[in-house]
C-alpha cells in the first residue's frame, strides 16, 4: 500500500502544544513581548560593544529555529532556519539599502530579531528546538568538513597577499569581489545606488547583475568586522575568499542534506548512508569543484540555495505558515543570487500548489496572495535590470569559460529519478509526483534553452552549462527518492549494542561502496598501469595540490601590495611584462585593491598592451600597444599611474605619452 512521503500538515503532530506550553488558544502576554523586544535590541548592542557581532549569526539562526516548526531533528531545523535567515536578509536588504544605517550590524540584527519576536508572539509559540540527531547527520557534517579541508588546505597558513595567487584564478572572481566591495562601500544594493556604485564596479553591472550573494556576504562581513566600514581592500579580499571557499563546502553539504530530506523519515540506516555518500562522492570528485577555480562565486551560492529550496518544495513537510515562509525565502534567495535559477523554483512552486492543492483548502486565497506578493519582491531586481540596461537575448548567448557538469551522472541519475517516480509505490505519493514534475519541468527548460542557443548561435554556450549545473543538482537531490527503492535492512536481533554495531557496519560499507563507485576512491588498492586513481585526478584534489593557482601573478602581487600601491589614489595601469593577459590581471588587481574597480571598463584595453617587460618587441607591436594604452588612459577619470617593469620601456612610454599630450605618470617598477 502506497503511503505519502511528502505532506503539508496544518501543524506537525510532534509540535502541537502540550500541557504547560503556550498554544494557539492561549492568551498573549504583553510582558513576554516586551521582554522579547528588549532582548532583540539588548543582545546586538551588547555584542557590538565587545566587537563580537559575528555571534549574532548563531543567535539569529537559533532564534528562528526555535520558532518555526519544520523538521523533527536538530540539523533539519537549523538548515531551514539558516535558509529563512538568508532569504530575509536579502529581502530586507531593499530596506537596509535606503535607510540611514546601511549595513551597520546593530540596526539590521535588531530589526531581524524584532520581526522574529513579534512573529512568535503573534503565533503564540514558545521557543523550542528539537535536539534529536540522526546517524546520517554525521555524513552531512562530514561532507562539509572534508570539502572545507580540501578547498582551504592550499591557503592555510598563508598571508592575505600570498592567497591572492589562488584568489586571482579568473577575472570573474575579481569582478564578483568588486560587486562585494561596491555594496560594502555604498551600504546596500548597488542597483539602488548606481551613481556611487560605478566607482567600484564596471558599469552596467551595478544595474543588471544579480547582487544577492554579494549583498549577503557584505552583510555577513559587517558582522565579522563589527563595522559598517569595509576597511583595507587586501584584508577584504582575504575574507571574501574564505567566504567563497566556505560557500562551496556548504553547497556540497546542502546537497547531501537535500537528498536525505527528500527521502524523508523512511530513508534511514544503510539506505540513507548510501544516498548521502553518493551525493558527497559526486560533488567531491566531479567537475563542480572547478566552480572555485573559475571564480563562479554567484553560481556556487545560487546552486546552494536552489538545492535547499527545491528540497523543501519537493517534500513540503510543514504547516501552511512555514510553507509560505520557505517558498518566500526560496524565491527571493535564488532569484536575487542567480535569477536564471529562479524559474526552476517557480516550476517547483507551481507543482506544489497543484500536487498538494487539497492541503490549501480554505486558505487558498491568502496563500496565493502572499506568494504573489513575494513573487513581485523576488522579481523586482530582475525586472529593474531588464527595464534599464539588460539585453536578455544577447546576455543569454554570451561566451565564456565553462564548468561542464558530469554528463553521465546528470543523465543517468535523471533517468533513474524518472524510473523511481513512475513506480506504482511512488507515483501516488506527493514526493513521487513532485520529483516527476521537477525532473520533467527542468528537462523541458534545459532542452528549450539549448535548442534556442543552437538556433541562434549554433552551439551551446556559457549559460547553457550553468543551467545544466542546476539539472545536476536536481538529479542528485532526486537520489533521496531513488534511495527508497533500495531494500531496507531487516531488524537485527540481540542487544542494543549489537543492533547499533550492525547498523554502523552496514552504513559504513554502503558509504565506502558509494565513494568507490562514484568518487573513484580505491581504498589503498594499487591503480592499474600505474595511473593515479580518478579520485586523485579530480578537480578538487588538483585545487588542493595547488595546481589551479595563478603562478604568474605572484610577482605582480608582491610588487603591488608591498610597494606600488602605497598611497595610490588614482587608477593604476600595471605593465610588468609583455604578457598582455598578465598585464590585464595585474591592472584589474590594482583597481580592486584601491577600490576603483569601476575604472576597469576602459582599462580592459590593457588586454592588448604587450609591452612592459625586459624582452624587446617589434616596432609594429610596440606602436599597437601604445595606441591601446592611450585609449585606456583616456578612459580614466583622473590621470593614472602607469607601472612599467622594464626601465628602457618605461622611459620610451613616458616620452611618447608626453609627446602625444597624454596625461599619465609613468613609473619604472621592476618585478621583485
XYZ file of C-alpha atoms in Angstrom:
672
model
C 0.000 0.000 0.000
C 1.408 3.375 -1.017
C 1.914 5.985 1.644
C 2.548 9.651 1.111
C 6.114 10.650 1.953
C 5.503 14.363 1.488
C 2.511 16.073 3.016
C 1.578 19.549 4.055
C 0.173 19.464 7.564
C -1.661 22.137 9.452
C 0.805 21.674 12.299
C 3.211 18.754 12.740
C 1.907 16.404 15.403
C 5.206 16.484 17.287
C 4.928 20.258 17.629
C 1.360 20.580 18.862
C 1.070 22.266 22.248
C 1.102 20.089 25.292
C 0.398 20.775 28.940
C 2.049 23.931 30.134
C 3.026 25.007 26.622
C 1.610 28.168 25.110
C -0.734 27.169 22.304
C -2.902 28.817 19.647
C -5.727 29.491 22.118
C -3.538 30.809 24.937
C -3.575 34.461 25.942
C -0.775 36.598 24.541
C 1.196 38.165 27.360
C 2.298 41.785 26.747
C 5.097 41.337 29.269
C 6.520 38.437 27.260
C 6.502 40.565 24.109
C 8.126 43.476 25.929
C 10.889 41.233 27.237
C 11.460 39.714 23.786
C 11.653 43.154 22.171
C 14.067 44.372 24.817
C 16.294 41.342 24.245
C 16.065 41.863 20.466
C 17.998 45.101 20.841
C 19.980 44.462 24.008
C 21.772 41.423 22.562
C 23.010 43.204 19.393
C 24.052 46.260 21.409
C 25.957 44.138 23.926
C 27.737 42.058 21.286
C 28.605 45.181 19.319
C 30.065 46.792 22.421
C 32.567 43.927 22.725
C 33.118 43.657 18.925
C 31.565 40.182 18.728
C 28.768 40.962 16.278
C 29.600 37.760 14.396
C 27.878 35.865 17.231
C 24.629 37.401 16.001
C 24.660 34.820 13.207
C 24.116 31.810 15.532
C 21.789 33.915 17.691
C 19.576 34.698 14.695
C 19.628 31.127 13.393
C 18.764 29.673 16.798
C 16.013 32.239 17.331
C 14.352 31.362 14.048
C 14.893 27.650 14.629
C 13.155 27.903 17.991
C 10.043 29.495 16.488
C 9.471 27.502 13.311
C 8.021 24.003 13.251
C 9.802 22.339 10.349
C 11.837 19.173 10.711
C 11.869 16.837 13.666
C 15.658 16.787 14.025
C 18.165 19.413 15.093
C 20.113 19.572 11.823
C 16.947 19.850 9.712
C 15.675 22.683 11.876
C 18.974 24.571 11.715
C 19.240 24.221 7.924
C 15.731 25.586 7.399
C 16.318 28.398 9.899
C 19.570 29.452 8.199
C 17.817 29.340 4.833
C 14.988 31.568 6.096
C 17.520 33.981 7.588
C 19.382 34.320 4.278
C 16.152 34.957 2.395
C 15.071 37.524 4.981
C 18.406 39.354 4.856
C 18.321 39.619 1.071
C 14.675 40.700 1.043
C 15.102 43.236 3.846
C 18.241 44.365 2.050
C 15.958 46.583 -0.003
C 15.202 48.432 3.236
C 18.778 48.290 4.505
C 19.885 49.894 1.246
C 17.826 53.053 1.748
C 17.702 53.591 5.498
C 20.411 55.772 7.088
C 22.288 52.946 8.860
C 23.227 50.905 5.793
C 24.849 47.595 6.782
C 25.544 48.610 10.390
C 25.296 45.414 12.479
C 23.044 46.589 15.318
C 20.085 48.064 13.372
C 19.900 45.155 10.922
C 20.178 42.410 13.536
C 17.852 44.282 15.875
C 15.198 44.505 13.189
C 15.518 40.809 12.320
C 15.229 39.773 15.970
C 12.286 42.133 16.427
C 10.451 40.570 13.485
C 11.128 37.089 14.884
C 9.946 38.105 18.362
C 6.735 39.717 17.155
C 6.005 36.833 14.792
C 6.486 34.260 17.550
C 4.292 36.262 19.931
C 1.504 36.642 17.388
C 1.673 32.912 16.621
C 1.677 32.117 20.364
C 4.757 29.934 20.018
C 7.076 29.181 22.854
C 10.721 28.799 21.712
C 11.541 25.133 21.252
C 14.287 23.322 19.349
C 14.357 19.560 18.767
C 17.592 18.033 19.989
C 17.212 14.727 18.152
C 20.146 13.751 15.957
C 20.252 11.206 13.143
C 23.183 8.996 12.290
C 23.311 10.400 8.764
C 23.839 13.878 10.243
C 27.463 12.805 10.557
C 27.679 12.269 6.788
C 26.259 15.721 6.094
C 28.512 17.477 8.582
C 31.408 15.278 7.473
C 30.906 16.313 3.850
C 31.163 19.984 4.796
C 34.248 19.335 6.936
C 36.057 17.216 4.332
C 35.333 19.599 1.456
C 36.409 22.569 3.574
C 39.644 20.774 4.410
C 40.445 20.195 0.755
C 39.491 23.626 -0.572
C 41.097 25.543 2.298
C 44.250 23.438 2.545
C 46.320 25.247 -0.150
C 45.811 28.653 1.503
C 46.030 27.553 5.133
C 48.714 29.470 6.976
C 49.383 31.861 4.090
C 49.186 35.625 4.362
C 46.421 37.601 2.670
C 48.877 38.701 -0.031
C 50.088 35.157 -0.706
C 46.489 33.959 -1.008
C 45.947 36.276 -3.955
C 47.580 33.680 -6.229
C 44.538 31.494 -5.503
C 42.125 34.417 -5.471
C 43.174 35.657 -8.933
C 42.479 32.468 -10.883
C 39.909 34.218 -13.092
C 38.612 37.632 -13.977
C 35.162 36.557 -12.792
C 36.236 36.446 -9.157
C 37.799 39.888 -9.334
C 34.549 41.126 -10.844
C 32.495 39.493 -8.086
C 34.787 40.977 -5.478
C 34.278 44.434 -6.991
C 30.490 43.978 -6.595
C 31.039 42.916 -2.986
C 33.260 45.971 -2.440
C 30.685 48.277 -4.013
C 27.901 47.034 -1.744
C 30.125 47.351 1.325
C 31.075 50.894 0.362
C 27.600 52.209 -0.539
C 25.868 50.303 2.253
C 23.285 48.477 0.160
C 22.317 47.033 -3.186
C 24.278 48.680 -5.967
C 21.261 48.975 -8.256
C 19.720 51.319 -5.670
C 22.929 53.429 -5.534
C 24.069 53.302 -9.130
C 25.981 56.576 -9.319
C 28.038 55.798 -6.221
C 28.493 52.122 -7.126
C 30.068 52.834 -10.527
C 33.274 53.784 -8.717
C 33.661 50.210 -7.501
C 32.174 48.010 -10.239
C 32.139 48.029 -14.012
C 29.047 49.581 -15.494
C 26.389 48.353 -16.282
C 26.900 45.649 -13.638
C 25.596 47.966 -10.943
C 22.192 47.815 -12.638
C 21.965 44.425 -14.344
C 23.925 41.773 -12.437
C 22.168 39.802 -9.641
C 23.612 41.084 -6.383
C 22.028 38.844 -3.750
C 25.134 36.790 -2.940
C 27.324 39.881 -2.769
C 24.840 41.641 -0.503
C 24.520 38.623 1.792
C 28.303 38.261 2.075
C 28.672 42.012 2.634
C 26.107 41.850 5.464
C 27.929 38.879 6.996
C 31.228 40.720 6.590
C 29.819 43.671 8.522
C 29.098 41.283 11.397
C 32.517 39.648 11.140
C 34.305 43.007 11.275
C 31.787 44.564 13.705
C 31.621 47.599 11.464
C 29.752 49.081 8.540
C 33.142 50.296 7.279
C 34.865 47.895 4.897
C 38.468 48.580 5.882
C 41.548 47.522 3.902
C 40.870 46.081 0.437
C 43.592 43.461 0.880
C 42.003 42.230 4.105
C 38.634 42.257 2.340
C 39.935 40.004 -0.435
C 41.080 37.513 2.170
C 37.735 37.469 3.990
C 35.733 37.323 0.771
C 37.819 34.424 -0.499
C 37.254 32.474 2.713
C 33.506 33.107 2.402
C 33.608 31.718 -1.132
C 35.507 28.588 -0.092
C 33.071 28.054 2.776
C 30.164 28.503 0.355
C 31.355 25.616 -1.801
C 31.732 23.370 1.251
C 28.233 24.347 2.396
C 26.896 23.762 -1.120
C 28.167 20.175 -1.058
C 26.732 19.609 2.412
C 23.409 21.207 1.442
C 23.052 18.838 -1.498
C 23.652 15.829 0.737
C 21.081 17.181 3.186
C 18.589 17.912 0.383
C 18.728 14.335 -0.911
C 18.155 12.985 2.596
C 15.306 15.426 3.216
C 13.505 14.263 0.083
C 13.845 10.664 1.236
C 12.025 11.617 4.433
C 11.821 9.605 7.660
C 11.755 6.304 5.729
C 15.251 6.926 4.372
C 17.375 5.666 7.206
C 20.047 3.141 8.035
C 22.264 1.856 5.242
C 19.983 3.373 2.596
C 20.500 6.885 3.988
C 24.248 6.260 4.149
C 24.309 5.107 0.517
C 22.355 8.141 -0.690
C 24.332 10.698 1.336
C 27.706 9.204 0.428
C 26.826 9.034 -3.277
C 25.924 12.716 -3.413
C 29.067 13.621 -1.462
C 31.234 11.469 -3.730
C 29.918 13.078 -6.906
C 30.435 16.578 -5.535
C 33.930 15.878 -4.212
C 35.254 14.023 -7.245
C 33.300 15.605 -10.097
C 33.792 18.708 -12.189
C 31.758 21.036 -9.973
C 34.828 21.808 -7.846
C 36.011 23.853 -10.835
C 33.486 26.491 -9.744
C 36.147 27.681 -7.292
C 38.938 27.968 -9.840
C 36.683 29.620 -12.435
C 35.528 32.217 -9.937
C 31.839 31.378 -10.406
C 31.014 32.617 -6.923
C 27.411 33.690 -7.508
C 26.641 30.431 -9.298
C 28.004 28.435 -6.358
C 25.827 30.266 -3.839
C 22.861 30.210 -6.207
C 23.114 26.426 -6.533
C 23.387 26.124 -2.748
C 20.107 27.980 -2.216
C 18.499 26.183 -5.154
C 19.245 22.784 -3.580
C 17.663 23.745 -0.254
C 14.675 25.492 -1.844
C 13.844 22.602 -4.165
C 14.194 20.025 -1.391
C 11.773 21.918 0.846
C 9.291 22.258 -2.016
C 9.569 18.687 -3.288
C 8.786 17.382 0.214
C 6.997 20.316 1.883
C 6.623 18.711 5.296
C 5.440 21.845 7.062
C 2.372 23.780 8.060
C 0.944 26.431 5.768
C 2.725 29.307 7.506
C 6.123 27.664 7.247
C 5.375 26.650 3.675
C 4.784 30.273 2.683
C 7.939 31.348 4.534
C 10.033 28.663 2.842
C 8.593 29.486 -0.577
C 9.277 33.180 0.008
C 12.851 32.525 1.102
C 13.407 30.263 -1.899
C 12.031 32.722 -4.438
C 13.965 35.662 -3.015
C 17.263 33.915 -2.231
C 17.568 32.031 -5.521
C 16.339 34.851 -7.765
C 18.406 37.540 -6.051
C 21.563 35.440 -6.215
C 21.179 33.881 -9.684
C 17.951 34.803 -11.433
C 18.415 32.131 -14.110
C 17.601 29.537 -11.442
C 14.521 31.392 -10.222
C 12.471 29.786 -12.999
C 13.213 26.334 -11.541
C 11.902 27.430 -8.142
C 8.829 28.730 -9.949
C 8.313 25.331 -11.604
C 8.600 23.558 -8.257
C 6.259 26.017 -6.548
C 3.623 25.642 -9.266
C 3.884 21.855 -8.924
C 3.416 22.061 -5.134
C 0.269 24.144 -5.492
C -1.108 21.562 -7.917
C 0.029 18.319 -6.259
C -0.925 19.460 -2.749
C -3.951 21.556 -3.706
C -6.188 19.849 -1.155
C -3.897 20.928 1.649
C -4.683 24.565 0.923
C -8.441 24.120 1.063
C -9.972 27.039 2.920
C -6.741 29.048 2.810
C -6.030 29.089 -0.904
C -6.693 32.816 -1.410
C -4.423 34.142 1.389
C -1.681 31.664 0.444
C -1.798 32.632 -3.219
C -1.963 36.328 -2.327
C 1.111 36.004 -0.104
C 3.016 34.106 -2.789
C 2.032 36.670 -5.416
C 3.377 39.471 -3.235
C 6.613 37.604 -2.602
C 6.987 36.923 -6.335
C 6.814 40.652 -7.005
C 9.517 41.313 -4.415
C 11.658 38.451 -5.746
C 11.364 39.670 -9.314
C 12.000 43.336 -8.551
C 15.781 43.425 -9.230
C 15.419 41.308 -12.381
C 12.583 43.438 -13.740
C 14.579 46.546 -12.907
C 17.602 45.260 -14.831
C 15.518 44.272 -17.876
C 13.775 47.636 -17.983
C 17.064 49.535 -17.727
C 20.190 48.110 -19.358
C 19.964 44.317 -19.647
C 19.736 42.811 -23.143
C 18.334 39.381 -22.266
C 18.806 37.762 -25.685
C 22.398 38.956 -26.054
C 23.349 38.098 -22.483
C 21.847 34.604 -22.735
C 24.196 33.768 -25.599
C 27.381 35.095 -24.019
C 30.519 33.015 -24.430
C 32.990 32.385 -21.655
C 34.812 29.750 -19.599
C 32.523 26.928 -18.562
C 32.225 24.349 -15.824
C 30.578 21.399 -17.540
C 28.621 19.116 -15.186
C 29.344 15.410 -15.342
C 27.100 14.324 -18.204
C 26.848 10.591 -17.318
C 25.851 11.420 -13.724
C 23.448 14.140 -14.818
C 21.712 11.949 -17.412
C 21.894 8.670 -15.527
C 20.508 9.965 -12.253
C 17.831 11.920 -14.105
C 16.658 8.727 -15.807
C 16.765 6.815 -12.520
C 14.672 9.559 -10.928
C 12.062 9.136 -13.663
C 12.031 5.379 -13.099
C 11.627 5.807 -9.330
C 8.947 8.499 -9.644
C 6.826 6.429 -12.041
C 6.848 3.247 -9.951
C 3.386 2.459 -8.554
C 4.629 2.793 -4.979
C 5.754 6.392 -5.613
C 3.533 7.867 -8.294
C 0.622 8.205 -5.866
C 2.760 9.990 -3.257
C 3.410 13.685 -3.046
C 7.172 13.242 -3.255
C 6.964 10.972 -6.282
C 4.709 13.382 -8.140
C 6.883 16.344 -7.213
C 10.093 14.652 -8.351
C 8.430 13.698 -11.638
C 7.168 17.245 -12.203
C 10.513 18.792 -11.303
C 12.626 16.470 -13.466
C 10.308 16.831 -16.463
C 9.996 20.604 -15.985
C 13.748 21.111 -15.646
C 14.418 18.853 -18.646
C 11.984 20.863 -20.745
C 13.533 24.157 -19.632
C 17.096 22.993 -20.333
C 16.044 21.485 -23.662
C 14.228 24.608 -24.851
C 17.121 26.855 -23.825
C 19.626 24.569 -25.560
C 17.511 24.420 -28.711
C 17.243 28.209 -28.727
C 21.028 28.571 -28.448
C 21.592 26.071 -31.255
C 19.119 28.004 -33.405
C 20.516 31.456 -32.653
C 24.277 30.912 -32.325
C 24.745 27.304 -33.434
C 26.318 25.901 -30.251
C 25.827 25.516 -26.508
C 27.493 28.347 -24.619
C 28.145 29.756 -21.169
C 24.639 29.895 -19.676
C 23.571 26.523 -21.044
C 26.191 24.829 -18.888
C 25.132 26.905 -15.897
C 21.596 25.664 -16.425
C 22.769 22.065 -16.713
C 24.552 22.557 -13.369
C 21.107 23.151 -11.886
C 19.997 19.984 -13.651
C 22.789 18.092 -11.891
C 21.570 19.481 -8.567
C 18.050 18.207 -9.309
C 19.396 14.812 -10.350
C 21.438 14.497 -7.161
C 18.707 15.523 -4.759
C 16.361 13.078 -6.528
C 18.581 10.345 -5.102
C 16.523 10.725 -1.947
C 13.576 9.140 -3.748
C 15.758 6.620 -5.574
C 17.254 5.510 -2.262
C 13.814 4.445 -1.038
C 13.831 1.781 -3.741
C 16.732 0.001 -2.050
C 15.665 -2.849 0.238
C 15.556 -1.818 3.900
C 17.648 -3.807 6.334
C 15.792 -6.313 8.418
C 15.571 -5.885 12.153
C 18.673 -7.206 13.873
C 18.052 -9.299 16.940
C 20.107 -9.118 20.062
C 21.219 -6.370 22.415
C 21.006 -2.669 21.634
C 24.791 -2.551 21.262
C 24.695 -5.351 18.693
C 21.918 -3.612 16.739
C 23.869 -0.356 16.669
C 27.063 -2.129 15.628
C 25.197 -3.911 12.840
C 23.687 -0.640 11.621
C 27.059 1.096 11.757
C 28.749 -1.710 9.832
C 26.174 -1.734 7.017
C 26.178 2.057 6.808
C 29.966 2.131 6.714
C 30.093 -0.433 3.938
C 27.446 1.474 1.973
C 29.415 4.687 2.384
C 32.658 3.041 1.263
C 30.912 1.487 -1.736
C 29.400 4.826 -2.795
C 32.766 6.596 -2.545
C 34.394 3.844 -4.609
C 31.682 3.724 -7.283
C 31.072 7.452 -7.676
C 34.179 9.083 -6.218
C 36.918 6.861 -7.566
C 38.257 6.099 -4.080
C 40.242 2.861 -4.271
C 40.893 2.414 -0.535
C 44.580 1.658 -0.984
C 44.240 -0.780 -3.872
C 47.007 -0.048 -6.451
C 45.903 1.575 -9.698
C 46.269 -0.394 -12.893
C 49.086 0.585 -15.283
C 50.488 2.933 -12.661
C 47.973 5.701 -13.367
C 46.601 7.754 -10.468
C 43.073 6.906 -9.418
C 40.137 9.027 -10.527
C 39.938 10.461 -7.002
C 43.483 11.848 -7.074
C 42.914 13.195 -10.562
C 39.748 15.080 -9.604
C 39.344 18.851 -9.802
C 39.134 19.252 -6.043
C 42.352 17.334 -5.413
C 44.123 19.367 -8.108
C 42.993 22.521 -6.322
C 44.241 21.101 -3.015
C 47.664 20.400 -4.522
C 47.876 23.992 -5.722
C 47.746 23.125 -9.415
C 44.985 25.666 -10.081
C 46.729 28.669 -8.550
C 47.835 31.552 -10.727
C 51.592 31.026 -10.679
C 52.343 34.070 -12.844
C 50.516 36.578 -10.643
C 52.713 36.056 -7.570
C 55.479 38.564 -8.564
C 52.938 41.308 -9.521
C 51.116 40.667 -6.233
C 54.312 41.215 -4.255
C 55.052 44.382 -6.208
C 51.552 45.814 -5.869
C 50.932 45.007 -2.208
C 54.433 45.654 -0.965
C 55.472 48.711 -2.960
C 53.492 50.093 -5.877
C 50.060 50.786 -4.360
C 51.317 52.669 -1.321
C 49.254 55.856 -1.210
C 47.699 55.252 -4.649
C 44.507 57.275 -5.158
C 44.281 57.411 -8.955
C 43.843 54.477 -11.364
C 46.869 52.226 -11.772
C 47.913 50.500 -15.006
C 50.356 47.672 -14.363
C 52.590 46.727 -17.316
C 55.016 44.408 -15.605
C 55.613 42.159 -18.605
C 54.988 41.649 -22.314
C 52.212 39.181 -21.480
C 49.030 41.117 -22.238
C 46.801 38.879 -20.113
C 49.116 39.152 -17.113
C 49.122 42.929 -17.568
C 45.319 42.881 -17.595
C 45.117 40.741 -14.455
C 47.704 42.907 -12.675
C 45.821 46.050 -13.648
C 42.472 44.623 -12.546
C 44.004 43.549 -9.241
C 45.434 47.033 -8.751
C 41.984 48.578 -9.175
C 40.204 46.304 -6.714
C 42.996 46.741 -4.149
C 42.475 50.500 -4.388
C 38.667 50.149 -4.523
C 38.430 51.592 -8.034
C 37.037 48.585 -9.901
C 34.732 50.814 -11.942
C 37.642 52.137 -13.962
C 38.202 48.683 -15.479
C 35.580 49.360 -18.141
C 38.093 51.321 -20.181
C 41.185 49.693 -18.748
C 40.281 46.429 -20.473
C 42.267 47.909 -23.353
C 45.299 46.728 -21.368
C 44.446 43.239 -22.632
C 46.021 44.346 -25.930
C 49.107 46.005 -24.421
C 52.008 43.597 -24.970
C 54.864 45.728 -23.682
C 56.366 46.404 -20.271
C 58.810 43.568 -19.818
C 62.525 43.435 -20.478
C 62.273 41.483 -23.742
C 62.339 43.624 -26.874
C 59.241 43.683 -29.086
C 58.837 44.603 -32.728
C 58.151 48.242 -33.521
C 54.763 47.386 -35.010
C 53.763 45.607 -31.813
C 55.005 48.497 -29.690
C 53.010 51.076 -31.632
C 49.847 48.956 -31.499
C 50.282 48.507 -27.753
C 50.909 52.225 -27.287
C 47.667 53.004 -29.092
C 45.679 50.744 -26.785
C 47.466 52.217 -23.765
C 46.433 55.730 -24.829
C 42.832 54.577 -25.169
C 42.957 53.053 -21.688
C 44.426 56.238 -20.225
C 41.759 58.354 -21.903
C 39.039 56.341 -20.150
C 40.368 57.123 -16.673
C 38.557 59.720 -14.534
C 41.950 61.044 -13.419
C 45.489 60.795 -14.818
C 46.620 57.254 -13.992
C 49.905 55.875 -12.797
C 51.491 53.507 -15.328
C 53.803 50.935 -13.759
C 56.346 49.527 -16.229
C 58.599 46.605 -15.398
C 61.470 47.498 -17.772
C 63.371 50.798 -17.383
C 64.030 51.394 -21.100
C 60.415 50.664 -21.956
C 59.254 52.968 -19.168
C 61.432 55.815 -20.467
C 60.150 55.395 -24.018
C 56.486 55.190 -22.973
C 56.935 58.309 -20.829
C 58.403 60.237 -23.776
C 55.783 59.022 -26.268
C 52.864 59.820 -23.970
C 54.260 63.278 -23.228
C 54.742 63.951 -26.940
C 51.112 62.995 -27.556
C 49.892 65.184 -24.705
C 48.516 62.195 -22.821
C 48.404 62.811 -19.086
C 49.838 59.944 -17.033
C 52.621 59.279 -14.556
C 54.945 56.568 -15.851
C 56.969 54.818 -13.166
C 59.680 52.210 -13.533
C 58.503 49.341 -11.323
C 60.576 46.180 -11.769
C 59.152 42.921 -10.545
C 60.817 41.633 -7.377
